[in-house]
Amino acid sequence: KPRCLQSGAAFRRGLGPSLSLGGDEVEVEVNDSLMRFFDHCAKFVALVEENEAAMCQVNAFKEGPEMKKVLEKVASALCLPVEELNADLVQVAFLTCSYELAIKNVTSPWCLLFTEEDARVLEYLNDLKQYWKRGYGYDINSRSSCILFQDIFQQLDKAVEESKSSKPISSPLIVQVGHAETLQPLLALMGFFKDEEPLRANNYVRQMHRKFRSGRIVPYAANLVFVLYHCDQVKTSKEEYQVQMLLNEKMLVFHHSNETISTYMDLKDYYKDILENCHFKEECELPKANITSVDEL
């Protein structure tokens, strides 16, 4: 998307003149098959993206008691019959309030329509959509991102091999720019921010302290950084290469170690199944019968 290309170019300029090539702007390479893998995954497109039934939990919450209460309050504030409003219109008003506050630091008049409790309800509505469309709702959401996951580790493998051979690291910095829809499935594939109970239309109260909050996971300018370290003063060769991951400039805790740093070998071992057995073409192949049922997921 144009805004993605602009973000990539702006980020590169922000890195400073030390990384410029004679002061010339470096063209951003477009690789949609890698960074927009979801568009190239037929199973995801047919059974989730374009399948209204896949959003049944989202649609049920729109008609549920929590949203009904918000609709009634907004209709009353606007002196409108509640029948003239629906969850989508109210969400547009809420997002308008959110955008102006986040981008311009301006309190929009639309914000006056909502209380903090209303905001929590509308946040949950958005989280439900992200959960079922880009997160843990269906396996294909995250499995489709394995092509990007494997590419990241191929780049790390290359750096390790070059380091072991005492060669200069050919790509000391690799920047890949995508969208929230690129990052959210990747984080789900890696198992981050997974709640014990799935997000559903009928468990809003039980999910008040959920881990899966898309506004915190993929806010504006969300970023995930893999940092590979070559460590000289170590006891074993296994510890020579270590990794940290940062999401939005904050270190993530690895599942297998409960630490913010891991040996590269341990990390690869933990994700061995994804690295060796997740094949994009097979994962994204549609069932032979032309079915658009969520049961296939």
mmCIF file of C-alpha atoms in Angstrom, residues 23-188:
data_model
loop_
_atom_site.group_PDB
_atom_site.id
_atom_site.type_symbol
_atom_site.label_atom_id
_atom_site.label_comp_id
_atom_site.label_asym_id
_atom_site.label_seq_id
_atom_site.Cartn_x
_atom_site.Cartn_y
_atom_site.Cartn_z
ATOM 1 C CA GLY A 23 22.962 10.797 -0.243
ATOM 2 C CA ASP A 24 20.629 9.228 -2.815
ATOM 3 C CA GLU A 25 17.277 7.806 -1.845
ATOM 4 C CA VAL A 26 17.302 4.010 -2.005
ATOM 5 C CA GLU A 27 14.264 2.549 -3.695
ATOM 6 C CA VAL A 28 12.099 0.400 -1.460
ATOM 7 C CA GLU A 29 11.741 -3.130 -2.793
ATOM 8 C CA VAL A 30 8.157 -4.394 -2.907
ATOM 9 C CA ASN A 31 7.672 -8.060 -2.008
ATOM 10 C CA ASP A 32 3.965 -8.582 -1.457
ATOM 11 C CA SER A 33 4.236 -12.372 -1.461
ATOM 12 C CA LEU A 34 6.325 -12.054 1.707
ATOM 13 C CA MET A 35 4.881 -8.984 3.455
ATOM 14 C CA ARG A 36 1.263 -9.400 2.306
ATOM 15 C CA PHE A 37 1.234 -13.180 2.576
ATOM 16 C CA PHE A 38 -2.425 -13.064 3.602
ATOM 17 C CA ASP A 39 -3.450 -11.802 0.161
ATOM 18 C CA HIS A 40 -1.674 -14.770 -1.439
ATOM 19 C CA CYS A 41 -3.178 -17.424 0.846
ATOM 20 C CA ALA A 42 -6.246 -18.786 -0.938
ATOM 21 C CA LYS A 43 -7.533 -20.636 2.124
ATOM 22 C CA PHE A 44 -7.390 -17.522 4.285
ATOM 23 C CA VAL A 45 -8.996 -15.307 1.631
ATOM 24 C CA ALA A 46 -11.878 -17.697 0.940
ATOM 25 C CA LEU A 47 -12.591 -19.022 4.408
ATOM 26 C CA VAL A 48 -11.818 -15.993 6.583
ATOM 27 C CA GLU A 49 -11.308 -12.720 4.688
ATOM 28 C CA GLU A 50 -14.317 -13.102 2.390
ATOM 29 C CA ASN A 51 -16.423 -15.408 4.558
ATOM 30 C CA GLU A 52 -19.029 -13.600 6.656
ATOM 31 C CA ALA A 53 -19.595 -16.745 8.732
ATOM 32 C CA ALA A 54 -16.017 -16.531 10.016
ATOM 33 C CA MET A 55 -16.961 -13.321 11.856
ATOM 34 C CA CYS A 56 -19.899 -14.876 13.719
ATOM 35 C CA GLN A 57 -18.479 -13.944 17.143
ATOM 36 C CA VAL A 58 -17.966 -10.337 16.042
ATOM 37 C CA ASN A 59 -21.498 -10.096 14.648
ATOM 38 C CA ALA A 60 -22.971 -11.692 17.770
ATOM 39 C CA PHE A 61 -21.215 -9.155 20.004
ATOM 40 C CA LYS A 62 -22.598 -6.299 17.875
ATOM 41 C CA GLU A 63 -26.079 -7.562 18.754
ATOM 42 C CA GLY A 64 -25.249 -8.390 22.357
ATOM 43 C CA PRO A 65 -26.210 -6.628 25.618
ATOM 44 C CA GLU A 66 -22.958 -4.677 25.993
ATOM 45 C CA MET A 67 -23.212 -3.067 22.557
ATOM 46 C CA LYS A 68 -26.958 -2.551 22.966
ATOM 47 C CA LYS A 69 -26.275 -0.470 26.079
ATOM 48 C CA VAL A 70 -23.702 1.659 24.215
ATOM 49 C CA LEU A 71 -26.095 2.166 21.297
ATOM 50 C CA GLU A 72 -28.871 3.342 23.609
ATOM 51 C CA LYS A 73 -26.594 5.844 25.364
ATOM 52 C CA VAL A 74 -25.238 7.261 22.089
ATOM 53 C CA ALA A 75 -28.731 7.493 20.569
ATOM 54 C CA SER A 76 -29.946 9.351 23.646
ATOM 55 C CA ALA A 77 -27.001 11.784 23.509
ATOM 56 C CA LEU A 78 -27.676 12.490 19.820
ATOM 57 C CA CYS A 79 -31.466 12.688 20.351
ATOM 58 C CA LEU A 80 -31.963 9.962 17.758
ATOM 59 C CA PRO A 81 -34.175 6.864 17.738
ATOM 60 C CA VAL A 82 -31.947 3.921 18.620
ATOM 61 C CA GLU A 83 -33.212 2.147 15.489
ATOM 62 C CA GLU A 84 -31.303 4.668 13.365
ATOM 63 C CA LEU A 85 -27.965 3.547 14.819
ATOM 64 C CA ASN A 86 -26.013 0.317 14.628
ATOM 65 C CA ALA A 87 -22.704 -0.970 15.990
ATOM 66 C CA ASP A 88 -20.785 -0.063 12.810
ATOM 67 C CA LEU A 89 -21.893 3.580 12.881
ATOM 68 C CA VAL A 90 -21.052 3.913 16.563
ATOM 69 C CA GLN A 91 -17.660 2.346 15.932
ATOM 70 C CA VAL A 92 -16.946 4.919 13.201
ATOM 71 C CA ALA A 93 -17.699 7.714 15.672
ATOM 72 C CA PHE A 94 -15.442 6.108 18.265
ATOM 73 C CA LEU A 95 -12.590 5.635 15.772
ATOM 74 C CA THR A 96 -12.917 9.273 14.662
ATOM 75 C CA CYS A 97 -12.489 10.260 18.293
ATOM 76 C CA SER A 98 -9.525 7.880 18.643
ATOM 77 C CA TYR A 99 -7.730 9.029 15.493
ATOM 78 C CA GLU A 100 -7.908 12.720 16.340
ATOM 79 C CA LEU A 101 -6.740 12.083 19.881
ATOM 80 C CA ALA A 102 -3.860 9.833 18.822
ATOM 81 C CA ILE A 103 -2.656 11.744 15.760
ATOM 82 C CA LYS A 104 -3.483 15.375 16.539
ATOM 83 C CA ASN A 105 -3.798 15.240 20.333
ATOM 84 C CA VAL A 106 -7.207 16.853 19.876
ATOM 85 C CA THR A 107 -10.303 15.846 21.804
ATOM 86 C CA SER A 108 -12.902 15.452 19.096
ATOM 87 C CA PRO A 109 -16.551 16.310 19.841
ATOM 88 C CA TRP A 110 -17.259 12.668 19.053
ATOM 89 C CA CYS A 111 -15.361 11.700 22.212
ATOM 90 C CA LEU A 112 -18.084 13.353 24.302
ATOM 91 C CA LEU A 113 -20.442 10.547 23.295
ATOM 92 C CA PHE A 114 -18.449 7.867 25.103
ATOM 93 C CA THR A 115 -17.576 6.948 28.664
ATOM 94 C CA GLU A 116 -14.561 4.832 29.620
ATOM 95 C CA GLU A 117 -16.845 1.803 29.910
ATOM 96 C CA ASP A 118 -18.154 2.443 26.380
ATOM 97 C CA ALA A 119 -14.537 2.623 25.190
ATOM 98 C CA ARG A 120 -13.791 -0.765 26.771
ATOM 99 C CA VAL A 121 -16.781 -2.301 24.993
ATOM 100 C CA LEU A 122 -15.745 -0.841 21.637
ATOM 101 C CA GLU A 123 -12.151 -1.897 22.223
ATOM 102 C CA TYR A 124 -13.374 -5.454 22.782
ATOM 103 C CA LEU A 125 -15.377 -5.305 19.561
ATOM 104 C CA ASN A 126 -12.212 -4.419 17.648
ATOM 105 C CA ASP A 127 -10.189 -7.063 19.508
ATOM 106 C CA LEU A 128 -12.777 -9.685 18.585
ATOM 107 C CA LYS A 129 -12.380 -8.780 14.918
ATOM 108 C CA GLN A 130 -8.584 -8.909 15.110
ATOM 109 C CA TYR A 131 -8.652 -12.156 17.098
ATOM 110 C CA TRP A 132 -10.861 -14.001 14.630
ATOM 111 C CA LYS A 133 -9.476 -12.427 11.461
ATOM 112 C CA ARG A 134 -5.747 -12.050 12.213
ATOM 113 C CA GLY A 135 -5.076 -13.800 15.502
ATOM 114 C CA TYR A 136 -5.853 -17.067 17.241
ATOM 115 C CA GLY A 137 -9.432 -17.466 15.985
ATOM 116 C CA TYR A 138 -8.455 -19.760 13.104
ATOM 117 C CA ASP A 139 -5.186 -21.608 12.586
ATOM 118 C CA ILE A 140 -4.837 -20.402 9.001
ATOM 119 C CA ASN A 141 -4.574 -16.800 10.239
ATOM 120 C CA SER A 142 -1.198 -17.451 11.829
ATOM 121 C CA ARG A 143 -0.052 -20.430 9.751
ATOM 122 C CA SER A 144 -0.167 -18.275 6.615
ATOM 123 C CA SER A 145 2.597 -16.105 8.116
ATOM 124 C CA CYS A 146 5.122 -18.951 8.311
ATOM 125 C CA ILE A 147 6.658 -17.818 5.003
ATOM 126 C CA LEU A 148 7.717 -14.566 6.710
ATOM 127 C CA PHE A 149 8.744 -16.342 9.916
ATOM 128 C CA GLN A 150 11.006 -18.701 7.994
ATOM 129 C CA ASP A 151 12.495 -15.820 5.992
ATOM 130 C CA ILE A 152 13.482 -14.055 9.227
ATOM 131 C CA PHE A 153 15.311 -17.144 10.464
ATOM 132 C CA GLN A 154 16.984 -17.683 7.108
ATOM 133 C CA GLN A 155 18.442 -14.173 7.410
ATOM 134 C CA LEU A 156 19.586 -14.889 10.975
ATOM 135 C CA ASP A 157 21.100 -18.218 9.869
ATOM 136 C CA LYS A 158 23.032 -16.420 7.140
ATOM 137 C CA ALA A 159 24.440 -13.900 9.636
ATOM 138 C CA VAL A 160 25.504 -16.707 11.990
ATOM 139 C CA GLU A 161 27.242 -18.601 9.182
ATOM 140 C CA GLU A 162 29.068 -15.483 7.986
ATOM 141 C CA SER A 163 30.140 -14.717 11.540
ATOM 142 C CA LYS A 164 31.444 -18.261 12.058
ATOM 143 C CA SER A 165 33.414 -17.966 8.824
ATOM 144 C CA SER A 166 34.850 -14.620 9.963
ATOM 145 C CA LYS A 167 33.250 -12.932 6.961
ATOM 146 C CA PRO A 168 31.756 -9.442 7.082
ATOM 147 C CA ILE A 169 28.015 -9.608 7.794
ATOM 148 C CA SER A 170 26.487 -8.907 4.404
ATOM 149 C CA SER A 171 23.204 -7.607 5.849
ATOM 150 C CA PRO A 172 23.820 -6.242 9.348
ATOM 151 C CA LEU A 173 20.423 -4.515 9.277
ATOM 152 C CA ILE A 174 17.322 -5.768 7.497
ATOM 153 C CA VAL A 175 14.169 -3.648 7.609
ATOM 154 C CA GLN A 176 10.889 -5.122 6.397
ATOM 155 C CA VAL A 177 7.832 -2.893 6.447
ATOM 156 C CA GLY A 178 4.260 -4.141 6.418
ATOM 157 C CA HIS A 179 0.941 -3.561 8.108
ATOM 158 C CA ALA A 180 -0.708 -4.579 11.364
ATOM 159 C CA GLU A 181 -2.177 -7.432 9.324
ATOM 160 C CA THR A 182 1.391 -8.600 8.664
ATOM 161 C CA LEU A 183 2.570 -8.433 12.256
ATOM 162 C CA GLN A 184 -0.452 -9.729 14.177
ATOM 163 C CA PRO A 185 -0.500 -13.188 12.523
ATOM 164 C CA LEU A 186 3.278 -13.506 12.958
ATOM 165 C CA LEU A 187 3.029 -12.854 16.704
ATOM 166 C CA ALA A 188 0.176 -15.366 16.940
#
